[in-house]
PDB file of C-alpha atoms in Angstrom:
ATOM      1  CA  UNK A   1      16.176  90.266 -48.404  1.00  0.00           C
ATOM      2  CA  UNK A   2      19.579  92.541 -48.370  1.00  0.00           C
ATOM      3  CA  UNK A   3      21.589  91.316 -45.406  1.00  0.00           C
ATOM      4  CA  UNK A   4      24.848  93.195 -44.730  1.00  0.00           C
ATOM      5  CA  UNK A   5      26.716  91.446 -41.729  1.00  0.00           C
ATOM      6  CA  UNK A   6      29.633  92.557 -40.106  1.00  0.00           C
ATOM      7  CA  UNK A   7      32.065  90.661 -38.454  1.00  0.00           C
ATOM      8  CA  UNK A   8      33.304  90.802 -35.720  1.00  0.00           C
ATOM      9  CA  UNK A   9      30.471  92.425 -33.532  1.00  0.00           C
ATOM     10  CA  UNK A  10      33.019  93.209 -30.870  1.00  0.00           C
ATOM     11  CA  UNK A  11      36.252  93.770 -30.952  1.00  0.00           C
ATOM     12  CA  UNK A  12      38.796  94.432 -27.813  1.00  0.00           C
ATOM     13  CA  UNK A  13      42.604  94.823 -28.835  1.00  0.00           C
ATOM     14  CA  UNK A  14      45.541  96.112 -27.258  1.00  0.00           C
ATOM     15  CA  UNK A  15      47.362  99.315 -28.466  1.00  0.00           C
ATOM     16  CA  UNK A  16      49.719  98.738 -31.176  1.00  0.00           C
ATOM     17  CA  UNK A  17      47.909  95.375 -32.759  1.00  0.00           C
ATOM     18  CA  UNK A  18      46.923  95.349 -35.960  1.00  0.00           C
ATOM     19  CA  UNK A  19      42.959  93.554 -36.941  1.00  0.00           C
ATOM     20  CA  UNK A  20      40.565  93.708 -39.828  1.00  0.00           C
ATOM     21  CA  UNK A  21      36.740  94.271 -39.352  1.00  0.00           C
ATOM     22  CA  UNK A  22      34.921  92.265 -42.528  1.00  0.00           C
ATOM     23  CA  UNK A  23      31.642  93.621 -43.837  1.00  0.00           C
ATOM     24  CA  UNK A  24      29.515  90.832 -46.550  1.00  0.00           C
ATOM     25  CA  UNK A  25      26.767  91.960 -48.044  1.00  0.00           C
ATOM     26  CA  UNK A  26      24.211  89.648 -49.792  1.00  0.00           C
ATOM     27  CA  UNK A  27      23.365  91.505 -52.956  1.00  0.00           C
ATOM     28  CA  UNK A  28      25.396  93.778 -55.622  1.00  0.00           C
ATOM     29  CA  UNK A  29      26.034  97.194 -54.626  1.00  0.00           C
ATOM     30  CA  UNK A  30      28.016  99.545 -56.895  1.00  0.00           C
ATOM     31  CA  UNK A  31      29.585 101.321 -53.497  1.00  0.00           C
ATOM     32  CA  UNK A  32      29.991 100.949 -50.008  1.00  0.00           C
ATOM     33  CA  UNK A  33      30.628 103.511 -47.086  1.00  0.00           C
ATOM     34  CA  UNK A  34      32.518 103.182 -43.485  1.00  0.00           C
ATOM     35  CA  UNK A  35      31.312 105.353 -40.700  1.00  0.00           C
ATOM     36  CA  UNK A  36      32.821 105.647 -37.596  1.00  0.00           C
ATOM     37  CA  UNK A  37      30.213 106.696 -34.135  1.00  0.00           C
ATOM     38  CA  UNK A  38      31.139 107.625 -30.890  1.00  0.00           C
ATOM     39  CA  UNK A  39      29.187 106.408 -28.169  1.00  0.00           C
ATOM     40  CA  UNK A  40      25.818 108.958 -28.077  1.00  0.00           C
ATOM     41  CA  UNK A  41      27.271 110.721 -30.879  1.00  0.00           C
ATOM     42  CA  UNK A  42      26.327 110.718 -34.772  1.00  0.00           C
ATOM     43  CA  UNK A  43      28.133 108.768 -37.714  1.00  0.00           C
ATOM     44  CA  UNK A  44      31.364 110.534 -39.030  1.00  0.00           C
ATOM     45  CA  UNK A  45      32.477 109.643 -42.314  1.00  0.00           C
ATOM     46  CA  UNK A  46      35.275 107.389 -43.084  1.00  0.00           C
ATOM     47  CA  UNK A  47      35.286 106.168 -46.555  1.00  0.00           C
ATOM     48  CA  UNK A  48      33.091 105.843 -49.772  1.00  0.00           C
ATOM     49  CA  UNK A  49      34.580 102.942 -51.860  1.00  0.00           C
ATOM     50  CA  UNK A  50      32.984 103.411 -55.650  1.00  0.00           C
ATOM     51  CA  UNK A  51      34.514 100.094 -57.416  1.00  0.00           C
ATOM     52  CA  UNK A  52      35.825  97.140 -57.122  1.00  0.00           C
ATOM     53  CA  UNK A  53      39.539  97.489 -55.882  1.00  0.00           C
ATOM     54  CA  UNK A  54      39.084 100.281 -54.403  1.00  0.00           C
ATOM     55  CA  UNK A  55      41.760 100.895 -51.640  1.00  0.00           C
ATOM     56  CA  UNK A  56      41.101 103.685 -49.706  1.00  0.00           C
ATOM     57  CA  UNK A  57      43.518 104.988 -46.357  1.00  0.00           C
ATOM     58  CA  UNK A  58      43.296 107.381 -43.749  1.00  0.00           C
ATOM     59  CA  UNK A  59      46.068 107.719 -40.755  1.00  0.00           C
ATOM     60  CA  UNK A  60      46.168 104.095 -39.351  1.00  0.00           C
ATOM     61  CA  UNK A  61      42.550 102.775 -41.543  1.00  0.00           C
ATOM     62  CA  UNK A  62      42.573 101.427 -44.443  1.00  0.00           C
ATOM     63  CA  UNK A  63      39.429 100.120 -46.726  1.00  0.00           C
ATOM     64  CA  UNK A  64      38.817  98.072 -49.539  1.00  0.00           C
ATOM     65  CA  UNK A  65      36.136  96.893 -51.870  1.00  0.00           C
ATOM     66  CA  UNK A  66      35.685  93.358 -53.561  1.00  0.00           C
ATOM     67  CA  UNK A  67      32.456  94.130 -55.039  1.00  0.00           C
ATOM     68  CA  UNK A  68      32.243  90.381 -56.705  1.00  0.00           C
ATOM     69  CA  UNK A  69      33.189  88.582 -53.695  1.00  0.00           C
ATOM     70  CA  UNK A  70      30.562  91.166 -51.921  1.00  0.00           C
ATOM     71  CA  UNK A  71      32.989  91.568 -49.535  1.00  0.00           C
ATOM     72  CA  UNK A  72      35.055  95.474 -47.738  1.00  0.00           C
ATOM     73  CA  UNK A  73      37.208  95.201 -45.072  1.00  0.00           C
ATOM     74  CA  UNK A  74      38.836  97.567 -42.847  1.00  0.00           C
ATOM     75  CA  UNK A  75      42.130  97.173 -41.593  1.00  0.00           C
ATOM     76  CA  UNK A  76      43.360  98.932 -38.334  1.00  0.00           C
ATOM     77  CA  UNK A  77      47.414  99.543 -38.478  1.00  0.00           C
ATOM     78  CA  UNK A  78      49.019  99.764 -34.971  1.00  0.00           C
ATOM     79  CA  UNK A  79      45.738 100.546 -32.890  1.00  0.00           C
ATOM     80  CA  UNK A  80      46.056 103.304 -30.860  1.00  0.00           C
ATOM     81  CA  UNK A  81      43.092 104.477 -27.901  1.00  0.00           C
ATOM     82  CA  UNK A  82      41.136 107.073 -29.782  1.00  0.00           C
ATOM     83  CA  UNK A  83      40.349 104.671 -32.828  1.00  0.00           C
ATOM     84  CA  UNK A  84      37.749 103.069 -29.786  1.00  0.00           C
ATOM     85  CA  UNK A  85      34.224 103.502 -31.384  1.00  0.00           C
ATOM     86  CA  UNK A  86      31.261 101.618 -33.294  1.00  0.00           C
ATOM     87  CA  UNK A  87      32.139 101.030 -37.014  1.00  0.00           C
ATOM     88  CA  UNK A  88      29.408 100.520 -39.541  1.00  0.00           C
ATOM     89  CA  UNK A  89      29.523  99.327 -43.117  1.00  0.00           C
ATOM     90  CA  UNK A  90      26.892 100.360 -45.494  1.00  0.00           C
ATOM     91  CA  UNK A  91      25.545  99.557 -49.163  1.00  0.00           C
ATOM     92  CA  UNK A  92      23.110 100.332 -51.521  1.00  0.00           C
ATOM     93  CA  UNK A  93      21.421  98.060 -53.586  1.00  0.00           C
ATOM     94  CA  UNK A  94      19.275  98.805 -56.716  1.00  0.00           C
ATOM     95  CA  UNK A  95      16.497 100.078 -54.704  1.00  0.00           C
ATOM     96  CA  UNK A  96      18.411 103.254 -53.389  1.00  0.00           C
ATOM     97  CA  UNK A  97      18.049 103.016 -49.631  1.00  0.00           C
ATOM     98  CA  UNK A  98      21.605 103.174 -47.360  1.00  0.00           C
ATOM     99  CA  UNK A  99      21.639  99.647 -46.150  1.00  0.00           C
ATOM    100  CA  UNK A 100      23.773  99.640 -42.434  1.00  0.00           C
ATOM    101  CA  UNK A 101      25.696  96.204 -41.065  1.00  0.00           C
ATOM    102  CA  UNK A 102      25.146  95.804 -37.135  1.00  0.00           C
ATOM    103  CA  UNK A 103      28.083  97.687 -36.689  1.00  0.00           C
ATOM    104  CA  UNK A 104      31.224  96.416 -34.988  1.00  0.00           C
ATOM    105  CA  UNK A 105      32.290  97.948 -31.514  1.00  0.00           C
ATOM    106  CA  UNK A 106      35.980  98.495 -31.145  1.00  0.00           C
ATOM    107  CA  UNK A 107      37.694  98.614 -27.706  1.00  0.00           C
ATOM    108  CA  UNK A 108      40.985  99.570 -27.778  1.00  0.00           C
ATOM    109  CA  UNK A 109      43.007  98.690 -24.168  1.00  0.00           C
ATOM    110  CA  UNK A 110      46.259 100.484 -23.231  1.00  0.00           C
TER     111      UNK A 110
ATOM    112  CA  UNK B   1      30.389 126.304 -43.641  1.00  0.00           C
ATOM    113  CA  UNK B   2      27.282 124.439 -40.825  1.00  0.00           C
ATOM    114  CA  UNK B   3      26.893 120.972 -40.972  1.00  0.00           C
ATOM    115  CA  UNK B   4      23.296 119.284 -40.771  1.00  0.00           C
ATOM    116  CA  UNK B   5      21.591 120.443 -37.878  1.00  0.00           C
ATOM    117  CA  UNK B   6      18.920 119.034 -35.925  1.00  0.00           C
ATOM    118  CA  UNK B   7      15.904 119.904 -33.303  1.00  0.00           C
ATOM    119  CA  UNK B   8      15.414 118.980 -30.601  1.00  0.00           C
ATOM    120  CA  UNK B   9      18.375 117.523 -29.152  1.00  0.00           C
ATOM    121  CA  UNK B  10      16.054 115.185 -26.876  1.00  0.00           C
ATOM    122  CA  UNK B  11      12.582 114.837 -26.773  1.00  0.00           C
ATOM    123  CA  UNK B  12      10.287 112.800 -24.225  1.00  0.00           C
ATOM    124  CA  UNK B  13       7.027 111.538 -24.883  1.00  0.00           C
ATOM    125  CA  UNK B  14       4.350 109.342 -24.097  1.00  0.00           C
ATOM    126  CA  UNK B  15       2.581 106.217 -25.570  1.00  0.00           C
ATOM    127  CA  UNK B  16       0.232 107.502 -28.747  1.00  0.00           C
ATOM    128  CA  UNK B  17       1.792 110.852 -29.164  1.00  0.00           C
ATOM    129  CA  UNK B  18       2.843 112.639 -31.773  1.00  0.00           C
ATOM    130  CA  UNK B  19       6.040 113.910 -32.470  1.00  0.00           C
ATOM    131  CA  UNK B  20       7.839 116.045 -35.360  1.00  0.00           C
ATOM    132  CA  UNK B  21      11.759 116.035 -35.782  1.00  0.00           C
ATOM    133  CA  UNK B  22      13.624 118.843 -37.708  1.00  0.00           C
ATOM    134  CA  UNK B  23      16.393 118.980 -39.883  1.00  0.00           C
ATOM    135  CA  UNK B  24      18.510 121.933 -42.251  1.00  0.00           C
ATOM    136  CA  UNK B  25      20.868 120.579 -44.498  1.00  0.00           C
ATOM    137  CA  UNK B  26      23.961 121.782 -45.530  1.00  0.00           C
ATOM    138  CA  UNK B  27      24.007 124.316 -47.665  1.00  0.00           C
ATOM    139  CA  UNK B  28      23.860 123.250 -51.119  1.00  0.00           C
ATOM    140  CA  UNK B  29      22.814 120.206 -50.389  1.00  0.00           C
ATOM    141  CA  UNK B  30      19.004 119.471 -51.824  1.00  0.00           C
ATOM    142  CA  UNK B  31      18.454 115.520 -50.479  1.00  0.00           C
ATOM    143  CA  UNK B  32      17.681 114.798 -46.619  1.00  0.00           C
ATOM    144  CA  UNK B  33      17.138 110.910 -45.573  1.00  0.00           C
ATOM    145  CA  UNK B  34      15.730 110.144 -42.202  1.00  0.00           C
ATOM    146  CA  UNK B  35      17.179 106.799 -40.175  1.00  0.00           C
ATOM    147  CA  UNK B  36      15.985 105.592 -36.899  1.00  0.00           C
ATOM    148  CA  UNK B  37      18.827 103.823 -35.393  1.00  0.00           C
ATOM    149  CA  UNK B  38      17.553 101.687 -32.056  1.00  0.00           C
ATOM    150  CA  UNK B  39      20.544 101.403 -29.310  1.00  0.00           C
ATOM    151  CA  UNK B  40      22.521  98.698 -30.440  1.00  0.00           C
ATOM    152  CA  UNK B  41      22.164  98.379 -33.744  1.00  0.00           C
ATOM    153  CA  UNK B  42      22.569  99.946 -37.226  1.00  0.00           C
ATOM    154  CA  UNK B  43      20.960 102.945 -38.750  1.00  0.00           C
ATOM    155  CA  UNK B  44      17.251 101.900 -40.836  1.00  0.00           C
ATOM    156  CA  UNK B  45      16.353 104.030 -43.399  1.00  0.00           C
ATOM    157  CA  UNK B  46      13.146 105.510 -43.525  1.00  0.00           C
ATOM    158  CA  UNK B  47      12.896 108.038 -45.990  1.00  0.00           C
ATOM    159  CA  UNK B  48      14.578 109.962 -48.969  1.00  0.00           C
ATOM    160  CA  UNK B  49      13.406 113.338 -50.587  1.00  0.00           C
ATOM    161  CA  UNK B  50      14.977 115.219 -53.119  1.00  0.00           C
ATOM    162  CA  UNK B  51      13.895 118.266 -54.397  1.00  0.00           C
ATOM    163  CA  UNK B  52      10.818 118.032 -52.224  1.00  0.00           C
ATOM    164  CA  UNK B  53       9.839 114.956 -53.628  1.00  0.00           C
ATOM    165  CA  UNK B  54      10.256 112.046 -51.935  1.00  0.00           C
ATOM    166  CA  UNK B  55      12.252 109.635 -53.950  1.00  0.00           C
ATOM    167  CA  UNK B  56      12.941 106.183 -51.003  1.00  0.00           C
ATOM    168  CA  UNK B  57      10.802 104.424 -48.384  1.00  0.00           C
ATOM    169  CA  UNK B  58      11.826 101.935 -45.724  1.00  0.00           C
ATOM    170  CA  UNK B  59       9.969  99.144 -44.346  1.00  0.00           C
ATOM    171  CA  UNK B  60       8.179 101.727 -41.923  1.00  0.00           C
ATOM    172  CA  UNK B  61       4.212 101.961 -40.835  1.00  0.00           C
ATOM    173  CA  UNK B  62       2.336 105.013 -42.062  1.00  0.00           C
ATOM    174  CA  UNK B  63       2.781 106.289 -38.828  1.00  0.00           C
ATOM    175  CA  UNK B  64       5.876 107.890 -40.173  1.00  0.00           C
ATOM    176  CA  UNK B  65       5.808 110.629 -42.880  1.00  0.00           C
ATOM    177  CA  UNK B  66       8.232 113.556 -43.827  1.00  0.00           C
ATOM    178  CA  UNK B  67       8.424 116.257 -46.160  1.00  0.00           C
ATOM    179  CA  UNK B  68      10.434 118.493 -47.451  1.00  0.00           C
ATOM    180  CA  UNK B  69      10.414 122.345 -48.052  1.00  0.00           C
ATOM    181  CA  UNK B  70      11.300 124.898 -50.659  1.00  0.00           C
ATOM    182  CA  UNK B  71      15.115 125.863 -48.468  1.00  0.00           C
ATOM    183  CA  UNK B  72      15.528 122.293 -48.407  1.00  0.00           C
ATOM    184  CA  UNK B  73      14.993 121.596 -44.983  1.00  0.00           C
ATOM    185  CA  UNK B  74      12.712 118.649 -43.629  1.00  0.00           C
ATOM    186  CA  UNK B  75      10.413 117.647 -40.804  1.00  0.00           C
ATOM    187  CA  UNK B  76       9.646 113.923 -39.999  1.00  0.00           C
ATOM    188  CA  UNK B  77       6.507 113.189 -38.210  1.00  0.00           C
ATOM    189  CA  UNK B  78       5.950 110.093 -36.135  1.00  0.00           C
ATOM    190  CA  UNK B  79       1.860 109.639 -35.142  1.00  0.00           C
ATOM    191  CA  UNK B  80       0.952 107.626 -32.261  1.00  0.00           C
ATOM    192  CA  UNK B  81       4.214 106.960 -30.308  1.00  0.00           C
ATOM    193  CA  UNK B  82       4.482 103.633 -29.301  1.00  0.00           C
ATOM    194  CA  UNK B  83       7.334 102.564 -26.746  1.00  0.00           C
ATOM    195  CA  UNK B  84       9.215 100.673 -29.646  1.00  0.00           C
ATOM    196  CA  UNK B  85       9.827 104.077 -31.579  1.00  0.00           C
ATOM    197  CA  UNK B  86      12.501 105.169 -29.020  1.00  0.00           C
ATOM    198  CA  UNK B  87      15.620 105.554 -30.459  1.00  0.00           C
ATOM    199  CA  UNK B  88      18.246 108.136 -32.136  1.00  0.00           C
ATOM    200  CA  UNK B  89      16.826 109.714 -35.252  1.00  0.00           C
ATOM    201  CA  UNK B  90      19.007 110.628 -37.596  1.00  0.00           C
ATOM    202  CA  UNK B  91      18.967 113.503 -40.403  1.00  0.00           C
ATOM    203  CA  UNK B  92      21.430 113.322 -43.916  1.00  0.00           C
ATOM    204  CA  UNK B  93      21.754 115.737 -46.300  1.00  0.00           C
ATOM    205  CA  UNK B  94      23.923 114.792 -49.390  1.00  0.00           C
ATOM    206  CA  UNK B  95      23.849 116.746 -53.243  1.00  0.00           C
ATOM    207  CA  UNK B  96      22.150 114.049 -54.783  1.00  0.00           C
ATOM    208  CA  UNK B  97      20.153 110.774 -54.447  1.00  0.00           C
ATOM    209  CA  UNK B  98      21.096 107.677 -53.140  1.00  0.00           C
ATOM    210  CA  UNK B  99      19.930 105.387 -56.536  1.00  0.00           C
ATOM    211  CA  UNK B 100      22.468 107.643 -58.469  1.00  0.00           C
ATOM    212  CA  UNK B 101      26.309 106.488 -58.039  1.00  0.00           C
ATOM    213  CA  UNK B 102      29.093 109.306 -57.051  1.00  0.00           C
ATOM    214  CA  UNK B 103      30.681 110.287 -54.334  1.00  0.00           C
ATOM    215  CA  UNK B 104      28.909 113.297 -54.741  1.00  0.00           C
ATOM    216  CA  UNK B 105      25.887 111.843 -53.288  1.00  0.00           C
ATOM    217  CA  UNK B 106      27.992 111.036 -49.963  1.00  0.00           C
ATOM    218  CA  UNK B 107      25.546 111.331 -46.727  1.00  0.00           C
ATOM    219  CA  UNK B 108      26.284 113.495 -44.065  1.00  0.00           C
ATOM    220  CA  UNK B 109      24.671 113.182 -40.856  1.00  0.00           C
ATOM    221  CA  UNK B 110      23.507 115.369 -38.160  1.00  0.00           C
ATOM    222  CA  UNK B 111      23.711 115.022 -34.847  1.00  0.00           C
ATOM    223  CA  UNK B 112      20.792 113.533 -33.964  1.00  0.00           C
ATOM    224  CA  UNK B 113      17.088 113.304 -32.110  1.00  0.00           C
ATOM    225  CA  UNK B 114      17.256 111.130 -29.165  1.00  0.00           C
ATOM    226  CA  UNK B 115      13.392 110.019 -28.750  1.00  0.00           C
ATOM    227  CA  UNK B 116      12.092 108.899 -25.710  1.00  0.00           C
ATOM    228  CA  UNK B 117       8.823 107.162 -25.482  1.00  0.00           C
ATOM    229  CA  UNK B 118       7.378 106.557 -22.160  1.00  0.00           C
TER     230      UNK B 118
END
């Protein structure tokens, strides 16, 4: 069975500190997506990494793709309060369904 | 240009009713996947169709079933409500389908159905 875990769950930081949210997923995948969601809100786009190396950034994110370690990360560069929200990873195996981590909830403090 | 749109907003319901969810895609788009995502956790997938075909199921009873129509738009219908079906339903329109690999199949979502059960 696909398992795509994210870690960590939960995540509370203070402005300005830098972290990395790990997403492992348990079978190949040929690209994997970030989304960012607000609490009651729907999932906003971040990245779509397509290979393996793939280094995508945007403001203070950053994402990248080790497809044969089955591993992305994303990296969060001098936090700041409005990055606070629920970040999923997501795959998709051979079988063609969007496979979604747990998600990891990100508190940023003042 | 309108992003995916969704209807209701909310919805309330009670134990073995039925219930059908509405989605438009964006324009140009011809794929729309469904996800329930329960509070708490990640978005499941529960169905893709593309070109009014559907082309992906998830691990969901037959209580669930969608289609899709000739403007691209799509209903999902969910028979005999039980109280585990509450959650945030969630439409996605991208060009293409999942199984194929571009960027040009990136998801979009909509805003959501928030599904009570009762």
């Amino acid at each position: 069975e696909l398992k795509v875990e994210q870690n960590p769950l939960f995540l509370s930081m203070q402005e300005g500190k830098n972290y990395t949210i790990y997403c492992n997923y348990s079978t190949t995948s040929d690209r994997l997506y970030w989304y960012r969601q607000d609490p009651g809100k729907s999932l906003e786009s971040l990245f779509v990494l397509l290979s393996n190396g793939a280094v995508k950034q945007e403001g203070r994110l950053m994402a990248s793709l080790d497809t044969k370690a089955r591993l992305s990360t994303l990296h969060i560069t001098a936090a700041v309060h409005d990055l606070s929200a629920t970040y999923f990873c997501a795959v998709v195996p051979s079988t063609g369904k969007l496979i979604f981590g747990q998600g990891t909830t990100l508190q940023v403090k003042p | 240009d309108a992003g995916v749109t969704q209807s209701p907003t909310h919805l309330i319901k009670t134990r073995g009713q039925h219930v059908t969810l509405r989605c438009s895609p964006i324009s140009g788009h011809k794929s729309v996947s469904w996800y329930q995502q329960v509070l708490g956790q990640g978005p499941q997938f529960i169905f893709q169709y593309y070109e009014k075909e559907e082309r992906g199921r998830g691990n969901f009873p037959d209580r669930f079933s969608a289609r899709q129509f000739p403007n691209y738009s799509s209903e999902l219908n969910v028979n005999a409500l039980l109280l585990g079906d509450s959650a945030l339903y969630l439409c996605a329109s991208s060009r293409g389908v999942l199984a194929v690999v571009s960027s040009y199949n990136e998801q979009f979502f909509g805003p959501g159905t928030r599904l009570t059960v009762l």
